[in-house]
Coordinates of N, CA and C and ligand atoms in Angstrom, one line a residue:
X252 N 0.9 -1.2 0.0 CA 0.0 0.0 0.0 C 0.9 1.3 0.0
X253 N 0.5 2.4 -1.0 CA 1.4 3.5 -0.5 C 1.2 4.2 0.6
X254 N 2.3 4.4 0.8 CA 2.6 5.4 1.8 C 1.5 6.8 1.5
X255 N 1.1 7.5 2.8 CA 0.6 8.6 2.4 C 1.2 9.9 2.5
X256 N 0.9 11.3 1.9 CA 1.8 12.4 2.4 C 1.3 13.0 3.6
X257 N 2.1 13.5 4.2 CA 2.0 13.6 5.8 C 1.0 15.0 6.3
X258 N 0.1 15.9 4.7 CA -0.6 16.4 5.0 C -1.8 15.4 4.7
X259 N -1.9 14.1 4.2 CA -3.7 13.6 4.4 C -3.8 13.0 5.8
X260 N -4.7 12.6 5.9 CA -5.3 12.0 7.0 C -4.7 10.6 7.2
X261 N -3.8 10.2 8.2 CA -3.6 9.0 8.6 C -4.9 7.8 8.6
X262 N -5.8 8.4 9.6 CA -7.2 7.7 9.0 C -8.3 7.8 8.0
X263 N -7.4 8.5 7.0 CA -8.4 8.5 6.0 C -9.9 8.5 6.1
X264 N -10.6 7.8 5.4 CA -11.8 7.7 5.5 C -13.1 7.1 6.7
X265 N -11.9 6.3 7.5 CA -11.9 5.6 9.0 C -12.4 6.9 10.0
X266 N -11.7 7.6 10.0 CA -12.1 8.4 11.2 C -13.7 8.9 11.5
X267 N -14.7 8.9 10.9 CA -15.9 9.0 11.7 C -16.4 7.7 12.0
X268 N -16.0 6.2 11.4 CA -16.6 5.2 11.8 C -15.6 5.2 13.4
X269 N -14.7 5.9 13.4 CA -13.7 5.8 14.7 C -13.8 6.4 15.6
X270 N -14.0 7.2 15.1 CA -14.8 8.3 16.5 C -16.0 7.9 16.7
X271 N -17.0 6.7 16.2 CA -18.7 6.5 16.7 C -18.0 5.6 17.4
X272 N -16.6 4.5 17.2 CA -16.3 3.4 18.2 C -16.1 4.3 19.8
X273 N -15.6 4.9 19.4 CA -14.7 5.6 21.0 C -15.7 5.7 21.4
X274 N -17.3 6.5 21.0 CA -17.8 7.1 21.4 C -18.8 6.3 22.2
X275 N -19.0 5.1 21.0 CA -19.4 4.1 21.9 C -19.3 2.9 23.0
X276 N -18.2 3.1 23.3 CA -17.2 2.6 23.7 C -17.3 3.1 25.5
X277 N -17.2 4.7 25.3 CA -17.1 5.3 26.6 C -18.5 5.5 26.9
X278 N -19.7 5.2 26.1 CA -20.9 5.5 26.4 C -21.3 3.9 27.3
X279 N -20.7 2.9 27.1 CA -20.6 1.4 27.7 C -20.0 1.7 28.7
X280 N -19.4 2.3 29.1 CA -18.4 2.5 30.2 C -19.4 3.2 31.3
X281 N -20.0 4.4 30.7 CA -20.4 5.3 31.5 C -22.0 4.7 32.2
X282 N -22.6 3.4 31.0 CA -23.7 3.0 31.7 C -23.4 1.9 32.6
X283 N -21.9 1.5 32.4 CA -21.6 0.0 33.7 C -21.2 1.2 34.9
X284 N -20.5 2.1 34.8 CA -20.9 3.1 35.9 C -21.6 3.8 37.1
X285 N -23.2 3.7 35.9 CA -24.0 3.8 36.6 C -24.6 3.0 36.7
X286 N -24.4 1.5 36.6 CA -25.3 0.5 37.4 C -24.4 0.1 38.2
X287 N -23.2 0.2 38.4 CA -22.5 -0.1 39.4 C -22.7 0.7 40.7
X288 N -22.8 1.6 40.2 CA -23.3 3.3 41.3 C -24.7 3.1 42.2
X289 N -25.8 2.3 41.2 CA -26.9 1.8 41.7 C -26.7 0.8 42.5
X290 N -25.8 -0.9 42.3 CA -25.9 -1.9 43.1 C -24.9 -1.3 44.2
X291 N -23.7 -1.0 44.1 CA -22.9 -0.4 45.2 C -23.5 0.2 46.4
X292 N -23.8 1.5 46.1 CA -24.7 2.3 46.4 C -22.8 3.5 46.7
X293 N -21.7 3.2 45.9 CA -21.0 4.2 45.5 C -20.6 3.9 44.3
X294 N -20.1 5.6 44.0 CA -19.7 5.4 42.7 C -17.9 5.0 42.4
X295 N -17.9 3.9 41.6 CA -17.0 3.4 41.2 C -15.6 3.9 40.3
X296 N -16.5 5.0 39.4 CA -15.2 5.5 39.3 C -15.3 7.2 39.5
X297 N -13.9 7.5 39.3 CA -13.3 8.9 39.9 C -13.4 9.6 38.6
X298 N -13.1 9.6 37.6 CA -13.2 9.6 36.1 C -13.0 8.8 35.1
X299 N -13.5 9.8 34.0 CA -13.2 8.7 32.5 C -12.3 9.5 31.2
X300 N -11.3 9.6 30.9 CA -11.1 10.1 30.0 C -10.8 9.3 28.8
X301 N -10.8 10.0 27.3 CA -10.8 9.3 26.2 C -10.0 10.3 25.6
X302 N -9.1 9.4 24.2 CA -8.5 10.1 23.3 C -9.0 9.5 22.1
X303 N -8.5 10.5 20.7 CA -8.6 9.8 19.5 C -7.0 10.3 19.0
X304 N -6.1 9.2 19.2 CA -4.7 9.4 19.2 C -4.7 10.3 17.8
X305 N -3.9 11.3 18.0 CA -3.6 12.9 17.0 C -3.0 12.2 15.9
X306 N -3.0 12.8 15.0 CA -2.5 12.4 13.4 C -0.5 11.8 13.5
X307 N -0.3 13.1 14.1 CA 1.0 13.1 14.5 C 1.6 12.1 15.2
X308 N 0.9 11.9 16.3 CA 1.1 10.9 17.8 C 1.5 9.4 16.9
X309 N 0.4 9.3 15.7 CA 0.0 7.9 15.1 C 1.6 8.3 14.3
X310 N 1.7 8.9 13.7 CA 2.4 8.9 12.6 C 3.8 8.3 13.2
X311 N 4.1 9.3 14.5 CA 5.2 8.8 15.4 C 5.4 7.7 15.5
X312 N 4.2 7.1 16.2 CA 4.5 5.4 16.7 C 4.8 4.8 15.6
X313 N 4.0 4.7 14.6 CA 4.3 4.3 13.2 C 6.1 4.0 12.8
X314 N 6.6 5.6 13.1 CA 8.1 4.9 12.9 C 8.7 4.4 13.9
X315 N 8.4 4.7 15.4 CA 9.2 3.9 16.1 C 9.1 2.4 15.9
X316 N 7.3 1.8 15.6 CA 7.6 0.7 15.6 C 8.1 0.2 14.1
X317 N 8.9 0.4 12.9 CA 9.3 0.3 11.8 C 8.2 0.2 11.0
X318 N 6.7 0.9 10.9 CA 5.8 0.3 10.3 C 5.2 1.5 9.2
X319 N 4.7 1.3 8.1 CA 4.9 2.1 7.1 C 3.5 3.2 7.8
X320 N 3.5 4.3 6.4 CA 2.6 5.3 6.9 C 1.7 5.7 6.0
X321 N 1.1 4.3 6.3 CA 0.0 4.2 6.2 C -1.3 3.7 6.8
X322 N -2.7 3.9 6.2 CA -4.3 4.4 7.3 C -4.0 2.5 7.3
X323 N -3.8 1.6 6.4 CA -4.2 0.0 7.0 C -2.7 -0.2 8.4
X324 N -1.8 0.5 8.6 CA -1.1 0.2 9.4 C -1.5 0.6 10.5
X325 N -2.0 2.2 10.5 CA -2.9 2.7 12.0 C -3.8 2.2 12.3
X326 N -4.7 2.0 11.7 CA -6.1 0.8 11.9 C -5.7 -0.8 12.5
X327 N -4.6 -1.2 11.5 CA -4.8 -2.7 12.0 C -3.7 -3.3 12.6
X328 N -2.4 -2.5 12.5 CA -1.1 -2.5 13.6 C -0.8 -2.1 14.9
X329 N -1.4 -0.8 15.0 CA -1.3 -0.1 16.0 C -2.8 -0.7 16.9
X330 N -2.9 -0.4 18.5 CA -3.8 -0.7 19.0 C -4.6 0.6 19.8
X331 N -3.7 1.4 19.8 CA -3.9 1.8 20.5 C -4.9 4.0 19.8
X332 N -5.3 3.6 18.8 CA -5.5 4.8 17.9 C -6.7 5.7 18.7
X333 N -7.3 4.5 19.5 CA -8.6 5.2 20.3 C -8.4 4.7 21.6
X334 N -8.1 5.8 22.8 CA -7.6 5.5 23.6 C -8.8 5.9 24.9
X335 N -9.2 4.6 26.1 CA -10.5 5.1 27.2 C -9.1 4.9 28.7
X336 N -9.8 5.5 29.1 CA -8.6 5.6 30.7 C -9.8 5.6 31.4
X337 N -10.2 5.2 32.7 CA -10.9 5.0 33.9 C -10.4 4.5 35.0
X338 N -10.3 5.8 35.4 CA -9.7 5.8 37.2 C -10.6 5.9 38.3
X339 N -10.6 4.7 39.2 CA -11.4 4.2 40.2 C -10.5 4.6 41.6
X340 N -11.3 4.8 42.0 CA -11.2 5.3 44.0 C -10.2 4.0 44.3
X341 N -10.8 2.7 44.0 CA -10.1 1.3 44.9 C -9.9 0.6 43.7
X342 N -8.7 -0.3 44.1 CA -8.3 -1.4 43.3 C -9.2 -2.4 43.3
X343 N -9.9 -2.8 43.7 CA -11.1 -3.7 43.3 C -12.0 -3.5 42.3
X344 N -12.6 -2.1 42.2 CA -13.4 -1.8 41.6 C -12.4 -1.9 39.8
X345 N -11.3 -1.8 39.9 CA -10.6 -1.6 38.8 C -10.8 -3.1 37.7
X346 N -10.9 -4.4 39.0 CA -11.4 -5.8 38.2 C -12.4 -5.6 38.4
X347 N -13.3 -5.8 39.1 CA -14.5 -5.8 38.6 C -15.0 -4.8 37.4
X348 N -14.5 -3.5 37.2 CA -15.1 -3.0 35.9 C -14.3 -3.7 34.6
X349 N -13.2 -4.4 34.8 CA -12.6 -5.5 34.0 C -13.6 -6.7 33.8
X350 N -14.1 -7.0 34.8 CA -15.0 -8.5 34.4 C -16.2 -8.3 33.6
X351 N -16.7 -7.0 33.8 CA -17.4 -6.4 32.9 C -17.3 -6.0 31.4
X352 N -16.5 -5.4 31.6 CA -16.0 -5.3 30.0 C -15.7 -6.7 29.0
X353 N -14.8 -7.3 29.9 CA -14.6 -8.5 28.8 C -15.7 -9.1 28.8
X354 N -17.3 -8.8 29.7 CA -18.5 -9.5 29.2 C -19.1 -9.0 28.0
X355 N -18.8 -7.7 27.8 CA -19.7 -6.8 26.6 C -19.8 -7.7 25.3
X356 N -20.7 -7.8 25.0 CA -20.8 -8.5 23.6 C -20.7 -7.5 22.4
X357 N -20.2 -6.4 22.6 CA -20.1 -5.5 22.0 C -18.4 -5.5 20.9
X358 N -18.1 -5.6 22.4 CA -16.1 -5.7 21.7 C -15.9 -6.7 22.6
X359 N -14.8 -7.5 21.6 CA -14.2 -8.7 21.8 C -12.9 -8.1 22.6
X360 N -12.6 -8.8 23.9 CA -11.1 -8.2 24.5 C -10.0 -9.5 23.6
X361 N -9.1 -8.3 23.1 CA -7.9 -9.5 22.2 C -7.0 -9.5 22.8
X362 N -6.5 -8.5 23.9 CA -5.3 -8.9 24.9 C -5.7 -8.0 26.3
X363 N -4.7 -8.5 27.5 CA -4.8 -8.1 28.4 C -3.5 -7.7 28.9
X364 N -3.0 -7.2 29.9 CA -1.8 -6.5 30.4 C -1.8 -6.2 31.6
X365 N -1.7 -7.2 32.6 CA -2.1 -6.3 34.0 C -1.0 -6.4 34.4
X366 N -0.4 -4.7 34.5 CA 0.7 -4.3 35.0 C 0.3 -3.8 36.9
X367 N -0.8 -4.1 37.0 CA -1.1 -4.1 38.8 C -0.5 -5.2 38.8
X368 N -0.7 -6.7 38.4 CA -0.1 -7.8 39.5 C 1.4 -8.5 39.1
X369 N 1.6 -7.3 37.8 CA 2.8 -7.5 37.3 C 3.5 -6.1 37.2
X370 N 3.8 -5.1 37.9 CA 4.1 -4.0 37.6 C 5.7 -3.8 36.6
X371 N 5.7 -3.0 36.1 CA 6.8 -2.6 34.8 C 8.0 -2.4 35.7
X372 N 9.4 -2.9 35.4 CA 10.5 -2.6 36.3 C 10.1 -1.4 36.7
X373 N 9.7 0.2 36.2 CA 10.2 1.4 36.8 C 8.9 1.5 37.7
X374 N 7.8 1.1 37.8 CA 7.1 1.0 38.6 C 5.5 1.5 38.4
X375 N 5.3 1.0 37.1 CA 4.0 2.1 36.2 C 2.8 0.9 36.7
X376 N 2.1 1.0 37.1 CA 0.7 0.1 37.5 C -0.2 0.7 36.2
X377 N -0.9 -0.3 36.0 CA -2.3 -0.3 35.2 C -2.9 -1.5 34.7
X378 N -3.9 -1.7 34.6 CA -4.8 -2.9 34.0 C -5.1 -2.3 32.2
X379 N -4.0 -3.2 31.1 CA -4.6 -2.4 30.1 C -5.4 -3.4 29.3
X380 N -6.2 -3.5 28.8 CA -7.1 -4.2 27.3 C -6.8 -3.1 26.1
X381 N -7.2 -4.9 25.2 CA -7.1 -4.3 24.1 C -8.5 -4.9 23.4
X382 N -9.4 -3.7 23.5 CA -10.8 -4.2 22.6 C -11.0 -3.8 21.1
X383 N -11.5 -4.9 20.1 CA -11.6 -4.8 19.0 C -13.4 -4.8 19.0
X384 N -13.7 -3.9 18.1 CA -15.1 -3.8 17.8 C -15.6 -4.4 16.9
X385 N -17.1 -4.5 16.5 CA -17.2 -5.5 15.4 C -16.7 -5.2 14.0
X386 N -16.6 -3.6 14.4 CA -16.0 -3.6 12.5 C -14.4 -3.4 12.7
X387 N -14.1 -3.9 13.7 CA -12.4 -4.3 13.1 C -11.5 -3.1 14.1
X388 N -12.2 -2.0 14.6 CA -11.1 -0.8 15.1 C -11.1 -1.0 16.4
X389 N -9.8 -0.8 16.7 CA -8.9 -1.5 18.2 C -9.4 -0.4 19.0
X390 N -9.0 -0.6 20.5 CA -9.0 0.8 21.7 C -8.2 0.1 22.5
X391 N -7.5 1.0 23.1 CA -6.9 0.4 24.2 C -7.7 1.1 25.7
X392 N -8.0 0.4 26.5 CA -8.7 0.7 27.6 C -7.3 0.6 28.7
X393 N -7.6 1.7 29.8 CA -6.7 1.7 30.4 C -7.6 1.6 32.1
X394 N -7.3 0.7 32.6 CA -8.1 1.1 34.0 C -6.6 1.0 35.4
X395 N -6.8 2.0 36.1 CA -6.1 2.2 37.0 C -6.6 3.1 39.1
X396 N -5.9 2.9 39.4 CA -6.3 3.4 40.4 C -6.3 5.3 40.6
X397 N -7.0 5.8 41.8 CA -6.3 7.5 41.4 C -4.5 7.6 41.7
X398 N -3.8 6.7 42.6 CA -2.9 6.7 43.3 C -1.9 6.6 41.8
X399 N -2.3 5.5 40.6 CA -1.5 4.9 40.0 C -1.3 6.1 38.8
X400 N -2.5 6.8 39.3 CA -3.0 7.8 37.5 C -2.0 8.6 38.4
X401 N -2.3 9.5 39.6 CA -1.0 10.3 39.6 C 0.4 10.2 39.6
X402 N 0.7 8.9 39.6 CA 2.4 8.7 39.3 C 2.5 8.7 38.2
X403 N 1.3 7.7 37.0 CA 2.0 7.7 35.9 C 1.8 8.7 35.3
X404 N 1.3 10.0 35.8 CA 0.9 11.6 34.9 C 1.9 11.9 35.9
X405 N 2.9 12.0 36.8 CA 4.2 12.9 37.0 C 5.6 11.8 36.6
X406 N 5.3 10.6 36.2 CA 6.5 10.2 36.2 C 6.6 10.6 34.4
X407 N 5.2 10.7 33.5 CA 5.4 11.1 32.7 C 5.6 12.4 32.0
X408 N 5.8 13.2 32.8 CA 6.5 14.4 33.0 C 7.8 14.4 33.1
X409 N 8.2 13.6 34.2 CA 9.5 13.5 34.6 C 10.6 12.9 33.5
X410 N 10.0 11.5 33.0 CA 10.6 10.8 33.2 C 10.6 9.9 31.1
X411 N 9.2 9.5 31.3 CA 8.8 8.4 30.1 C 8.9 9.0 28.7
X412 N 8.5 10.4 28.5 CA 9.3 10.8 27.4 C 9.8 11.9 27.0
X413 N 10.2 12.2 28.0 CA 11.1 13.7 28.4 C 12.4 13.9 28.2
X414 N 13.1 14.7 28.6 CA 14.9 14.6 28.5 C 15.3 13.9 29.7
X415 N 16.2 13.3 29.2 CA 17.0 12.2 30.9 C 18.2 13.4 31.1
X416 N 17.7 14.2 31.7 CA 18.7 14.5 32.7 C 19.2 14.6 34.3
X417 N 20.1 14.7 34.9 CA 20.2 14.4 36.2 C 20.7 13.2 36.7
X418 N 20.5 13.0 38.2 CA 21.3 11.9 38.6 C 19.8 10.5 38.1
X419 N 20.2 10.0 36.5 CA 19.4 9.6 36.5 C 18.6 8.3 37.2
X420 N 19.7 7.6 38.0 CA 19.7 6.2 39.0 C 19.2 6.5 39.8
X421 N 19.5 7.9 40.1 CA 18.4 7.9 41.9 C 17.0 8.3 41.5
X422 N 16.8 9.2 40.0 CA 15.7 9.5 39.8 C 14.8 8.2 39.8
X423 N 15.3 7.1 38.7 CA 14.3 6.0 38.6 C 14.4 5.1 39.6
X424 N 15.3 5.6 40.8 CA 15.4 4.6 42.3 C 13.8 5.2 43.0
X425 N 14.1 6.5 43.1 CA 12.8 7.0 43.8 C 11.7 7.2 43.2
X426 N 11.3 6.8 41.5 CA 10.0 7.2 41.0 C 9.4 5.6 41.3
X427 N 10.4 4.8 41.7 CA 10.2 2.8 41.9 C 9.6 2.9 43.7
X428 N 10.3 3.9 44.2 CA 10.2 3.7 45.4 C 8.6 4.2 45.7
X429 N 8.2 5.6 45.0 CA 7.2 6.2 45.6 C 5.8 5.1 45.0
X430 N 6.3 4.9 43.0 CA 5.3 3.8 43.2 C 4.7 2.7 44.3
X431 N 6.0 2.1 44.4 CA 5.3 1.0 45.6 C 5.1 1.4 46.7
X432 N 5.4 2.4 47.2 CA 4.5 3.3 48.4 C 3.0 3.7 48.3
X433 N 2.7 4.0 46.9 CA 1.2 4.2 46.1 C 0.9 3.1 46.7
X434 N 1.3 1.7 45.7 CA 0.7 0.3 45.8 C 0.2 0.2 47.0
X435 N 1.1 0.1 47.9 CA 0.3 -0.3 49.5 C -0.4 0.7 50.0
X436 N -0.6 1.9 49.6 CA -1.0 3.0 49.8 C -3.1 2.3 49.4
X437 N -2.2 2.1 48.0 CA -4.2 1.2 47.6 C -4.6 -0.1 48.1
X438 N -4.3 -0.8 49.2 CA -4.1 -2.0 49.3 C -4.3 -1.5 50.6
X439 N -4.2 -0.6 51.3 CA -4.8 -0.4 52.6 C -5.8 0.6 52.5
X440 N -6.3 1.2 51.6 CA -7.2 2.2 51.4 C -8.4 1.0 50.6
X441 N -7.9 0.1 49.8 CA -9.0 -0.9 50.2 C -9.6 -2.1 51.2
X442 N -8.6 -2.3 51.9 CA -9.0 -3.0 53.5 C -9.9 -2.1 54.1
X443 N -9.6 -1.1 54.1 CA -10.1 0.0 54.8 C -11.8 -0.3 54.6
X444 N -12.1 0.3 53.0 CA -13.5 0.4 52.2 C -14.1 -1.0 52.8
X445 N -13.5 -2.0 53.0 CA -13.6 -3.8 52.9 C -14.1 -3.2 54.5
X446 N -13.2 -2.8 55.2 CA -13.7 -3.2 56.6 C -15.2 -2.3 57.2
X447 N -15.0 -1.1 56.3 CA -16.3 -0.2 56.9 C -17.4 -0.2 55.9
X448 N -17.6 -1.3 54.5 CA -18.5 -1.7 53.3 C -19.1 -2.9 54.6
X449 N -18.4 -3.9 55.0 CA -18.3 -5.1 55.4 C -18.8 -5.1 56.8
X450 N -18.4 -4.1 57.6 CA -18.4 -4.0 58.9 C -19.9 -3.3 59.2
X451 N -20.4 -2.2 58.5 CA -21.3 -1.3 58.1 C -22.7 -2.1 58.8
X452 N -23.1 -2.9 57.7 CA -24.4 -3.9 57.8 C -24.4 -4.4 58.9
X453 N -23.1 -5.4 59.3 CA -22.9 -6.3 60.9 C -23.6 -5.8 61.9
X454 N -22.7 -4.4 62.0 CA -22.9 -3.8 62.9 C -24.2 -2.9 63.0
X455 N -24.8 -2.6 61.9 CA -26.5 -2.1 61.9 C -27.7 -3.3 62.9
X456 N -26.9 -4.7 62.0 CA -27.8 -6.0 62.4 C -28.1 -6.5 64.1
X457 N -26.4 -5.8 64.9 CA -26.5 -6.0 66.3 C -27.2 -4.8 67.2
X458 N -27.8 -3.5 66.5 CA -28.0 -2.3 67.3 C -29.8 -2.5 67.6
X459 N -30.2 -2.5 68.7 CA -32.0 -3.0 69.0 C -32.6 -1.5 67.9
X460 N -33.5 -1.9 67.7 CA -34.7 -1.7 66.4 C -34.8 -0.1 67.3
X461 N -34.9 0.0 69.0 CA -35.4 1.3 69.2 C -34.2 2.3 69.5
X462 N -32.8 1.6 68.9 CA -31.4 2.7 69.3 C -31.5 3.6 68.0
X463 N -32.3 4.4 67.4 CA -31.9 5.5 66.7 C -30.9 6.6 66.9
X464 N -30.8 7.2 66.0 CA -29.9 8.4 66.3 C -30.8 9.5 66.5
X465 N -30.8 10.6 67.4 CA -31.4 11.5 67.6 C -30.7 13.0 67.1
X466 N -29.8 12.7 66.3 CA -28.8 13.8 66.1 C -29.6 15.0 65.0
Ligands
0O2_481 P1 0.0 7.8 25.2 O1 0.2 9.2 24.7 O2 -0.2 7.7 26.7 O3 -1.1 7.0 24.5 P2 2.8 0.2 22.5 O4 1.4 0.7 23.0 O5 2.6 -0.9 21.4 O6 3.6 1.3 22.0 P3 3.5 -1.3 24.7 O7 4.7 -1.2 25.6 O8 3.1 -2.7 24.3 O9 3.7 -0.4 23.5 O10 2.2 -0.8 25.4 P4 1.8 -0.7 26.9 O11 2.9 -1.2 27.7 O12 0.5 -1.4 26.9 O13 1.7 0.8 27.2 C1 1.0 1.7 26.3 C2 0.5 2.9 27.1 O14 0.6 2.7 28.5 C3 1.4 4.2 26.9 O15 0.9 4.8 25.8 C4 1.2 5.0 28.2 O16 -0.1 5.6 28.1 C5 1.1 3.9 29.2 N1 2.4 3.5 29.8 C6 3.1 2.4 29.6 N2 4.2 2.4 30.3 C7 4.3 3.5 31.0 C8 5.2 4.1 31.9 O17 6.2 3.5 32.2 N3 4.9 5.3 32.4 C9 3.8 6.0 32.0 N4 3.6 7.2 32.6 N5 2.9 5.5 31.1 C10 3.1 4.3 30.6 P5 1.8 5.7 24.8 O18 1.7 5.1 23.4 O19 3.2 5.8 25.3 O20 1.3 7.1 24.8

């Protein structure tokens, strides 16, 4: 296929069937949200953001990964062209909005990546998918904690594709250290939720019918 010139459209004639994916994509997202918000009786996630990766962005990855430049390379090489992020309060809620998604009969999940129970040497947490829709256009879904979203938005500042300068060994000693301070950071802030979700009802069930509160 030829190559295209770098003023047409990478997605050519793809991009509004690609923009209805994302769109509906995050609109799936936003109604498992709120039936999660219903059976919970909290809301599960903290936000949702979405990208439709920039012409440029594509074009970039394109050469890093040696792959030509062209719209069937961004479509069917790259995965990542439509991009959903959803950051939850607790790490639980991060699988469970996982078990959901890969139920959608909507998009097929073709890979998975869980850098929570496998974190990246420098210390980047996330749960990523890769959903393919029925007409063929990929997304990468990103689900993370808020603890995890703020390290990997200052380490990528710092660090992921910025200039390396400085002492750069203690830099990525301490962006490893503060991560796993995060980690347990969400791992007791979900005991926590666990013990006063869990503890909550018990303790309703032992109080006599006439102990109200008069506050
Ligand atoms: P952007 O602008 O965030 O979308 P690939 O996606 O094929 O290039 P890989 O390594 O297989 O490469 O993908 P992976 O590991 O699933 O990671 C892809 C995305 O995860 C990245 O997208 C980042 O958003 C995020 N990510 C992965 N590793 C790190 C990390 O160490 N630090 C931070 N802050 N984010 C990370 P892009 O394409 O880089 O850009």
């Amino acid at each position: 296929m030829t190559e295209l010139a770098s003023t047409q459209d990478i997605y050519g004639d793809h991009r509004p069937a690609m923009e209805a994916v994302l769109d509906r994509l995050v609109s799936r997202v936003v109604s498992l949200r709120a039936s999660m918000k219903q059976e919970m009786g909290l809301d599960p996630i903290e936000h949702i953001l979405s990208r439709f990766k920039s012409d440029a962005s594509m074009r970039d990855k394109l050469d890093r990964k040696g792959l030509p430049q062209t719209t069937e390379a961004a479509i069917t090489q790259v995965y990542d062209a439509l991009g959903v992020r959803i950051v939850c309060g607790f790490l639980n809620d991060v699988y469970v909005i996982r078990d959901h998604l890969i139920a959608d009969p909507e998009f097929e999940v073709v890979e998975e990546k869980d850098y929570i129970r496998h974190a990246k040497p420098n210390g980047y947490r996330s749960f990523h998918m890769i959903m393919r829709s029925s007409r063929g256009y990929y997304a990468e879904v990103q689900l993370r904690t808020i603890s995890m979203d703020t390290w990997a938005a200052l380490e990528h500042h710092l660090q992921y594709k910025g200039p390396h300068t400085g002492n750069q060994r203690l830099i990525v000693q301490e962006l490893k250290r503060c991560a796993d301070e995060l980690a347990s950071t969400d791992v007791s802030m979900q005991t926590l939720r666990d013990a006063i979700m869990g503890e909550g009802p018990a303790l309703r069930a032992h109080v006599p019918d006439d102990y109200v509160s008069r506050d």
